[in-house]
mmCIF file of C-alpha atoms in Angstrom:
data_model
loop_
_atom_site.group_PDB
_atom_site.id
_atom_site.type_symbol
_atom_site.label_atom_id
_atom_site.label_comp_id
_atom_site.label_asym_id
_atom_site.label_seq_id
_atom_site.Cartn_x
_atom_site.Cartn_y
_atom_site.Cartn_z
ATOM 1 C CA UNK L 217 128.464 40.910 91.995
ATOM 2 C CA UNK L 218 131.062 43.760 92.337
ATOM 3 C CA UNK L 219 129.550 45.112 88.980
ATOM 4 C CA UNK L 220 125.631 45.446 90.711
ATOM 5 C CA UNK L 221 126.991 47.408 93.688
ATOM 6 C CA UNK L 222 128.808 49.515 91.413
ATOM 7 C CA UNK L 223 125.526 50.062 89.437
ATOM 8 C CA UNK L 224 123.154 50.535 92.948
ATOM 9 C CA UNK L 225 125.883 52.843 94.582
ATOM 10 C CA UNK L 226 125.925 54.857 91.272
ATOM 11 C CA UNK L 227 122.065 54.961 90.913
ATOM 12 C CA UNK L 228 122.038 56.043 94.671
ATOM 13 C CA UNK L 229 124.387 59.082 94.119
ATOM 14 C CA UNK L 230 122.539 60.318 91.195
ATOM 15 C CA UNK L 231 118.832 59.897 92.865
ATOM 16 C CA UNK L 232 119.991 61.682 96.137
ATOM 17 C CA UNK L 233 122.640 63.806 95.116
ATOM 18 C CA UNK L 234 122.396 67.632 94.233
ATOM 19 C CA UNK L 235 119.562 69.512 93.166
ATOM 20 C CA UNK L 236 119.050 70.704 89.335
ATOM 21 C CA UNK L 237 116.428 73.136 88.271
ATOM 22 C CA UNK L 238 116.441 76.019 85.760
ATOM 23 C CA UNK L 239 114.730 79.297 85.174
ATOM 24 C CA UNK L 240 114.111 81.807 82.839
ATOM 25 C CA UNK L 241 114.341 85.540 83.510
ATOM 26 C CA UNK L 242 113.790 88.359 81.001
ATOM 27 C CA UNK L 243 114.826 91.863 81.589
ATOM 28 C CA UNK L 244 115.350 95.243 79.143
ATOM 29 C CA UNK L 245 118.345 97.081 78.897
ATOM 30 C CA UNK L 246 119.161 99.633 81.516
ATOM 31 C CA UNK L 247 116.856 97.791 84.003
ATOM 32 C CA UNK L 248 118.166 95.976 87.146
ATOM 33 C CA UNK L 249 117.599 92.775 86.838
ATOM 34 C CA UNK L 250 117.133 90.224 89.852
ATOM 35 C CA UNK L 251 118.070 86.059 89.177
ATOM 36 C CA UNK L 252 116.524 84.738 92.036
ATOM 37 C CA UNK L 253 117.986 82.076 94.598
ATOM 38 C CA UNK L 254 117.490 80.816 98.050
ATOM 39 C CA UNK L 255 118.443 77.727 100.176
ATOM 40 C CA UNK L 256 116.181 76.547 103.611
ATOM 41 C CA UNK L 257 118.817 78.155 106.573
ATOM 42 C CA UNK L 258 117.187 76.228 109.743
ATOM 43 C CA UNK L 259 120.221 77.805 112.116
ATOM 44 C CA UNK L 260 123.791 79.419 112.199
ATOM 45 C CA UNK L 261 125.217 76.254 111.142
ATOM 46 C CA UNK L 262 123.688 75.546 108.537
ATOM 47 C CA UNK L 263 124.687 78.885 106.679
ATOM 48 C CA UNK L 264 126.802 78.140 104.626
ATOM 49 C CA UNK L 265 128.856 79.410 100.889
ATOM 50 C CA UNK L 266 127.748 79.924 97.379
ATOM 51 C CA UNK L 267 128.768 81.440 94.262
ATOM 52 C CA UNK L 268 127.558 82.404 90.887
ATOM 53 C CA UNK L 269 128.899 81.842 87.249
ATOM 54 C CA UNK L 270 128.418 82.510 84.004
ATOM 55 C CA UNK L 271 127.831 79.353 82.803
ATOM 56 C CA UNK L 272 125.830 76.012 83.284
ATOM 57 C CA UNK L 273 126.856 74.414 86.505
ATOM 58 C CA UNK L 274 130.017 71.793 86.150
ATOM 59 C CA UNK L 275 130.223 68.948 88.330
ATOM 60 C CA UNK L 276 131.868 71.359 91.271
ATOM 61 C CA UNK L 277 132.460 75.217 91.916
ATOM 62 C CA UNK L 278 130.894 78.148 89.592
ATOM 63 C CA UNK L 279 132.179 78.180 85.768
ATOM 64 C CA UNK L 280 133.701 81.702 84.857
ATOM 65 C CA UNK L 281 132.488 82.612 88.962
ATOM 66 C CA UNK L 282 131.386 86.341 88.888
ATOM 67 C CA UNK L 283 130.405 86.296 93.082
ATOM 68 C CA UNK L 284 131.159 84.364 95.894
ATOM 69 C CA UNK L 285 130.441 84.453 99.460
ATOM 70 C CA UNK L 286 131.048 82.277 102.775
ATOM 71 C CA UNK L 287 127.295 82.282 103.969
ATOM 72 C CA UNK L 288 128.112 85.628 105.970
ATOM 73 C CA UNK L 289 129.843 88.442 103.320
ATOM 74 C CA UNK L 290 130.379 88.677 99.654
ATOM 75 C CA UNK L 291 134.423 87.353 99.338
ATOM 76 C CA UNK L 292 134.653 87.834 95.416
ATOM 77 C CA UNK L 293 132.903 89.979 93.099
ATOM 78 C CA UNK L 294 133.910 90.181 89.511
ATOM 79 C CA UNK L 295 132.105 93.390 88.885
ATOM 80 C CA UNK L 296 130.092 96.095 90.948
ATOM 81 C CA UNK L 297 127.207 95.118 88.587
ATOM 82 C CA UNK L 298 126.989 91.921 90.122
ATOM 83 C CA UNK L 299 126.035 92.362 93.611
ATOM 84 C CA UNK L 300 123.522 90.267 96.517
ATOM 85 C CA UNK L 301 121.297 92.328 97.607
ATOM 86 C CA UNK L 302 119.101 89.713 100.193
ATOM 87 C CA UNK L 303 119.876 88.539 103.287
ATOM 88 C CA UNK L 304 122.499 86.394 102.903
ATOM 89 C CA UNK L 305 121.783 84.911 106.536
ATOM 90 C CA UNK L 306 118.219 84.120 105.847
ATOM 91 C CA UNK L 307 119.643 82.279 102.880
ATOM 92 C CA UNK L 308 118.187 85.016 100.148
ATOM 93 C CA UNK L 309 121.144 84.211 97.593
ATOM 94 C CA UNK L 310 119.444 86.195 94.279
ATOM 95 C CA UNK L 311 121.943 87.771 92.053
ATOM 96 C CA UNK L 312 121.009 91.047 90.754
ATOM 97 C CA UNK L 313 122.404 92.410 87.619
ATOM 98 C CA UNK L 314 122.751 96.282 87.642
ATOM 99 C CA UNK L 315 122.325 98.446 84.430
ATOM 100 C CA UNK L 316 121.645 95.490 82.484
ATOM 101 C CA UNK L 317 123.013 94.884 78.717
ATOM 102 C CA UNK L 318 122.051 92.313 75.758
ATOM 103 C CA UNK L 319 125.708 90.793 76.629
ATOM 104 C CA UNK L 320 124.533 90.154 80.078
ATOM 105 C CA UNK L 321 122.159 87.487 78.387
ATOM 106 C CA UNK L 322 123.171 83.946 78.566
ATOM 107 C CA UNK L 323 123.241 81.170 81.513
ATOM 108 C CA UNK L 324 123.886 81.624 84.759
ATOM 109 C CA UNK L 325 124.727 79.296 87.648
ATOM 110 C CA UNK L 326 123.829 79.366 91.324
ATOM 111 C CA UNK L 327 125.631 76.775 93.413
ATOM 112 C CA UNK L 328 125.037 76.876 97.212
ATOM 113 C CA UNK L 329 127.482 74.280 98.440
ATOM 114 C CA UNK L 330 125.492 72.068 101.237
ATOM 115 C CA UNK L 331 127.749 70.078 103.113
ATOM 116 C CA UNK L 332 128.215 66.313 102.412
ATOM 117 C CA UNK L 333 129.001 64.255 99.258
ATOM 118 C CA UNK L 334 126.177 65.924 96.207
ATOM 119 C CA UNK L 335 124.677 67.932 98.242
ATOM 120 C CA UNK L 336 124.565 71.190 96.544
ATOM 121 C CA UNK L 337 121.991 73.260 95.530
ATOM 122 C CA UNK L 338 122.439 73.960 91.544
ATOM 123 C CA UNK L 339 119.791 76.140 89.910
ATOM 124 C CA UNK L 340 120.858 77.235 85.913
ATOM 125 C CA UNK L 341 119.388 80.588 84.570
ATOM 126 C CA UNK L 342 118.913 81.093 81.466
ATOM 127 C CA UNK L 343 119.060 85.310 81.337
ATOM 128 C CA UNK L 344 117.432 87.062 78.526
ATOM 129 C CA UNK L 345 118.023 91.279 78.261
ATOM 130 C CA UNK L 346 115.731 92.727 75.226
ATOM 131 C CA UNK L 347 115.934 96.220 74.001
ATOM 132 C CA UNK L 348 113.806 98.767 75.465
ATOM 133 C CA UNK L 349 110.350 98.920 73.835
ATOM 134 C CA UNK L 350 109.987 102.706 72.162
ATOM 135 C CA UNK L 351 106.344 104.117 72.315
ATOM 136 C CA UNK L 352 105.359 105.227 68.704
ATOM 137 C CA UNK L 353 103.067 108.104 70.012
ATOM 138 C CA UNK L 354 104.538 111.781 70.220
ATOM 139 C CA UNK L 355 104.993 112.604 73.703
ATOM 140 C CA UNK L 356 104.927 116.147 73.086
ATOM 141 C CA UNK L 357 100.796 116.032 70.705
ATOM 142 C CA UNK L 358 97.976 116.692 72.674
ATOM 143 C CA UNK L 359 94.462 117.301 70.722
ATOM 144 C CA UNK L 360 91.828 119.020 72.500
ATOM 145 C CA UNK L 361 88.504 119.553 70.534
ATOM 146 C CA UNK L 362 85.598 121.967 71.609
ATOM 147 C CA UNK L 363 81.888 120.774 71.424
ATOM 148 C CA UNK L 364 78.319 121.983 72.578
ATOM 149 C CA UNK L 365 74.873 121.054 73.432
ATOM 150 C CA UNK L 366 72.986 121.301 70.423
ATOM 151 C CA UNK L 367 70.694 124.133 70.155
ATOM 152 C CA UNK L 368 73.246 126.314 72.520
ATOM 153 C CA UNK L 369 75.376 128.820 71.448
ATOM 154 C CA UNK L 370 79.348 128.762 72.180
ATOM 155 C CA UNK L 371 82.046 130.559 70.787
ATOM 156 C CA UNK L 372 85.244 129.611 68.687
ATOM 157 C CA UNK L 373 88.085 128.654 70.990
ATOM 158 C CA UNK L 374 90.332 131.314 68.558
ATOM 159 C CA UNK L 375 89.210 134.821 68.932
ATOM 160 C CA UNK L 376 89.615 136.874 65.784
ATOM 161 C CA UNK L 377 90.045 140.879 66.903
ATOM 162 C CA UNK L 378 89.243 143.336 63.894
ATOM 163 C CA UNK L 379 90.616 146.401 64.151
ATOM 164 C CA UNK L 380 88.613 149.585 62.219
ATOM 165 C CA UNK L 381 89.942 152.491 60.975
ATOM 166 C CA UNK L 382 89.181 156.156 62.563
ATOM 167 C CA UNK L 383 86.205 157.533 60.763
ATOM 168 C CA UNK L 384 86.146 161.105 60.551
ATOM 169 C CA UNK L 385 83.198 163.822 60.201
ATOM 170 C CA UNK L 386 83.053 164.055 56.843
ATOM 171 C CA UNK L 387 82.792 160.030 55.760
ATOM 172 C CA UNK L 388 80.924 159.720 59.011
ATOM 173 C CA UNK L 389 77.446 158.943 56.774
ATOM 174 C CA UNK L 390 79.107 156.390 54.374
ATOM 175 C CA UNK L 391 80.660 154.458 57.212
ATOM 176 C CA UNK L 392 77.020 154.646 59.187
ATOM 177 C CA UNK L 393 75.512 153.003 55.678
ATOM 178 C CA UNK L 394 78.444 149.764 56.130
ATOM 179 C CA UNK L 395 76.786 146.411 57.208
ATOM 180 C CA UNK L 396 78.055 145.261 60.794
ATOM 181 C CA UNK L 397 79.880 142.037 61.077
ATOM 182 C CA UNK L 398 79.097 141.811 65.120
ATOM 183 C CA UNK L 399 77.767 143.516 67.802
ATOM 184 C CA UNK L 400 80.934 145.473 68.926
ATOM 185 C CA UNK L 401 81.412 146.883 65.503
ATOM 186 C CA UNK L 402 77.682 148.310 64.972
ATOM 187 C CA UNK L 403 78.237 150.237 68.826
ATOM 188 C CA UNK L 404 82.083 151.446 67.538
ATOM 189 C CA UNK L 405 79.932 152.978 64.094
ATOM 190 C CA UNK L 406 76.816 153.908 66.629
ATOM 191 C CA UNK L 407 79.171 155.397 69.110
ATOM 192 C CA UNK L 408 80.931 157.407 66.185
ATOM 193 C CA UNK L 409 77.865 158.810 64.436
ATOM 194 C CA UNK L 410 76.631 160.392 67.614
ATOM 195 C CA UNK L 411 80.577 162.201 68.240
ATOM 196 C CA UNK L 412 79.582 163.530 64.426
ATOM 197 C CA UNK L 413 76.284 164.518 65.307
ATOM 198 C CA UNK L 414 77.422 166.610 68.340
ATOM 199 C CA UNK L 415 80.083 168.244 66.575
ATOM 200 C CA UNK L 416 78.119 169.176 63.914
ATOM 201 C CA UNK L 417 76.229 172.082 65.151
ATOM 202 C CA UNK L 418 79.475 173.695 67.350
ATOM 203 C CA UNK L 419 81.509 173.646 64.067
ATOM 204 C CA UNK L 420 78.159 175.677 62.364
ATOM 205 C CA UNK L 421 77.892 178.136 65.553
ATOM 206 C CA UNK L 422 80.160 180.408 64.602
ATOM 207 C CA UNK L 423 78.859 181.658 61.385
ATOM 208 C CA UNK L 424 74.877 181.403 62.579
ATOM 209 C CA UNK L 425 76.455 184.201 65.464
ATOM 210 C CA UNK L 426 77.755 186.297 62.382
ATOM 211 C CA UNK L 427 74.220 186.559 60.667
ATOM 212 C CA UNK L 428 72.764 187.304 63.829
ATOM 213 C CA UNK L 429 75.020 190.065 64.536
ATOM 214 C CA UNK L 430 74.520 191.374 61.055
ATOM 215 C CA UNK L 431 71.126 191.407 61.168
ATOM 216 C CA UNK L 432 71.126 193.239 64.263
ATOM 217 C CA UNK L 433 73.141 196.114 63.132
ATOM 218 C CA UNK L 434 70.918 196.136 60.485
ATOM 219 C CA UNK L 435 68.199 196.527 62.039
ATOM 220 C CA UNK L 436 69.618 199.420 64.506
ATOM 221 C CA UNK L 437 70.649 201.864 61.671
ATOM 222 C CA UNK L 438 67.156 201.347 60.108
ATOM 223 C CA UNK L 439 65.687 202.545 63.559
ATOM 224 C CA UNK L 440 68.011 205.301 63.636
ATOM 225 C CA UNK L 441 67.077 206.760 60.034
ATOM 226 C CA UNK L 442 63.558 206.807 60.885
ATOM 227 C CA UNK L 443 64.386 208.132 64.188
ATOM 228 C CA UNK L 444 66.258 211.231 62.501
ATOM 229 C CA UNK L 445 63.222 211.584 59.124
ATOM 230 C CA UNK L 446 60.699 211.875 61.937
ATOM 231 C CA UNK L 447 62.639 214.718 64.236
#
């Protein structure tokens, strides 16, 4: 008889006592990472303390505890990369991990302790921090490519500048007789032959004057011999 009420009572505790669940979170390095947690606050009193550990939960209290707080403050914190950012009197409990590393992977426990015999909250973590994914495209390549409409005409997207030599007046005719390769470089050769054309005739000026005035003296002392036969 003592046995079966040994048996119920135990039965009892385990159906109504605390609350198990488990989660999985997965984070990269150098990410802050947020394990969440929350219990049902209904009014003051029923705020109440909580810690987390680095470990499955044990039968009481955090394993290895990294954070505890009375329901109000954080009281313990094992590092300043552990820290509770909710609020704590709205019963927002979530742990986040700052900066996180692959060491910060593993289990982690969040025990809110209810009052009353197995009445705490327990939710296990299971934490999992990957390395940061690398993108295998350049960041620095960009392609950019240049079409048309067919049937339309559109230029290169490099401009090639030719530069052509002065021509003077003499080789002026066996530049003139050179095919063009564009526009621009048959008005540079147009342009040119018409300089040479121009100068041409003010370079011969000079010695057409001095046949002239030969001529003309000539022609005076001619007129003067007659003029001195006939007298």
């Amino acid at each position: 008889m003592l046995s079966y009420i040994c048996l119920n009572w135990a039965l009892l505790v385990l159906l109504t006592g605390s609350t198990v669940s488990q989660l999985i979170v997965v984070g990269e390095v150098g990410q802050n990472i947020t394990v969440p947690c929350r219990y049902t606050v209904r009014n003051r009193d029923s705020i109440t303390s909580m810690c987390w550990g680095r470990d499955r939960c044990p039968n009481s209290k955090c394993s290895q505890p990294i954070i505890w707080t009375d329901g109000w403050r954080v009281t313990k914190q094992h590092s300043s990369r552990y820290q509770l950012k909710g609020d704590l009197q709205k019963g927002d409990v979530s742990l986040t991990i700052v900066d996180a590393r692959e060491a910060d992977s593993g289990n982690y426990c969040c025990r809110v302790e209810i009052p009353g015999l197995f009445n705490d909250q327990l939710i296990n973590h299971k934490v999992v921090v990957k390395k940061a994914r690398i993108s295998t495209a350049s960041p620095h390549t960009y392609t950019s490519e240049q079409t048309s409409a067919p049937g339309s005409t559109s230029e290169s997207p490099f401009t090639v500048t030719r530069t052509w030599p002065s021509v003077s007046a003499s080789e002026a005719p066996q530049t003139a007789s050179t095919p063009c390769s564009g526009p621009s470089d048959c008005l540079d050769v147009t342009a040119n032959l018409q300089n040479t054309s121009v100068l041409l005739p003010s370079q011969q000026n000079p010695e057409n004057g001095l046949y002239i005035g030969i001529g003309l003296c000539a022609a005076l002392l001619l007129i003067l011999i007659l003029a001195l036969l006939l007298t």
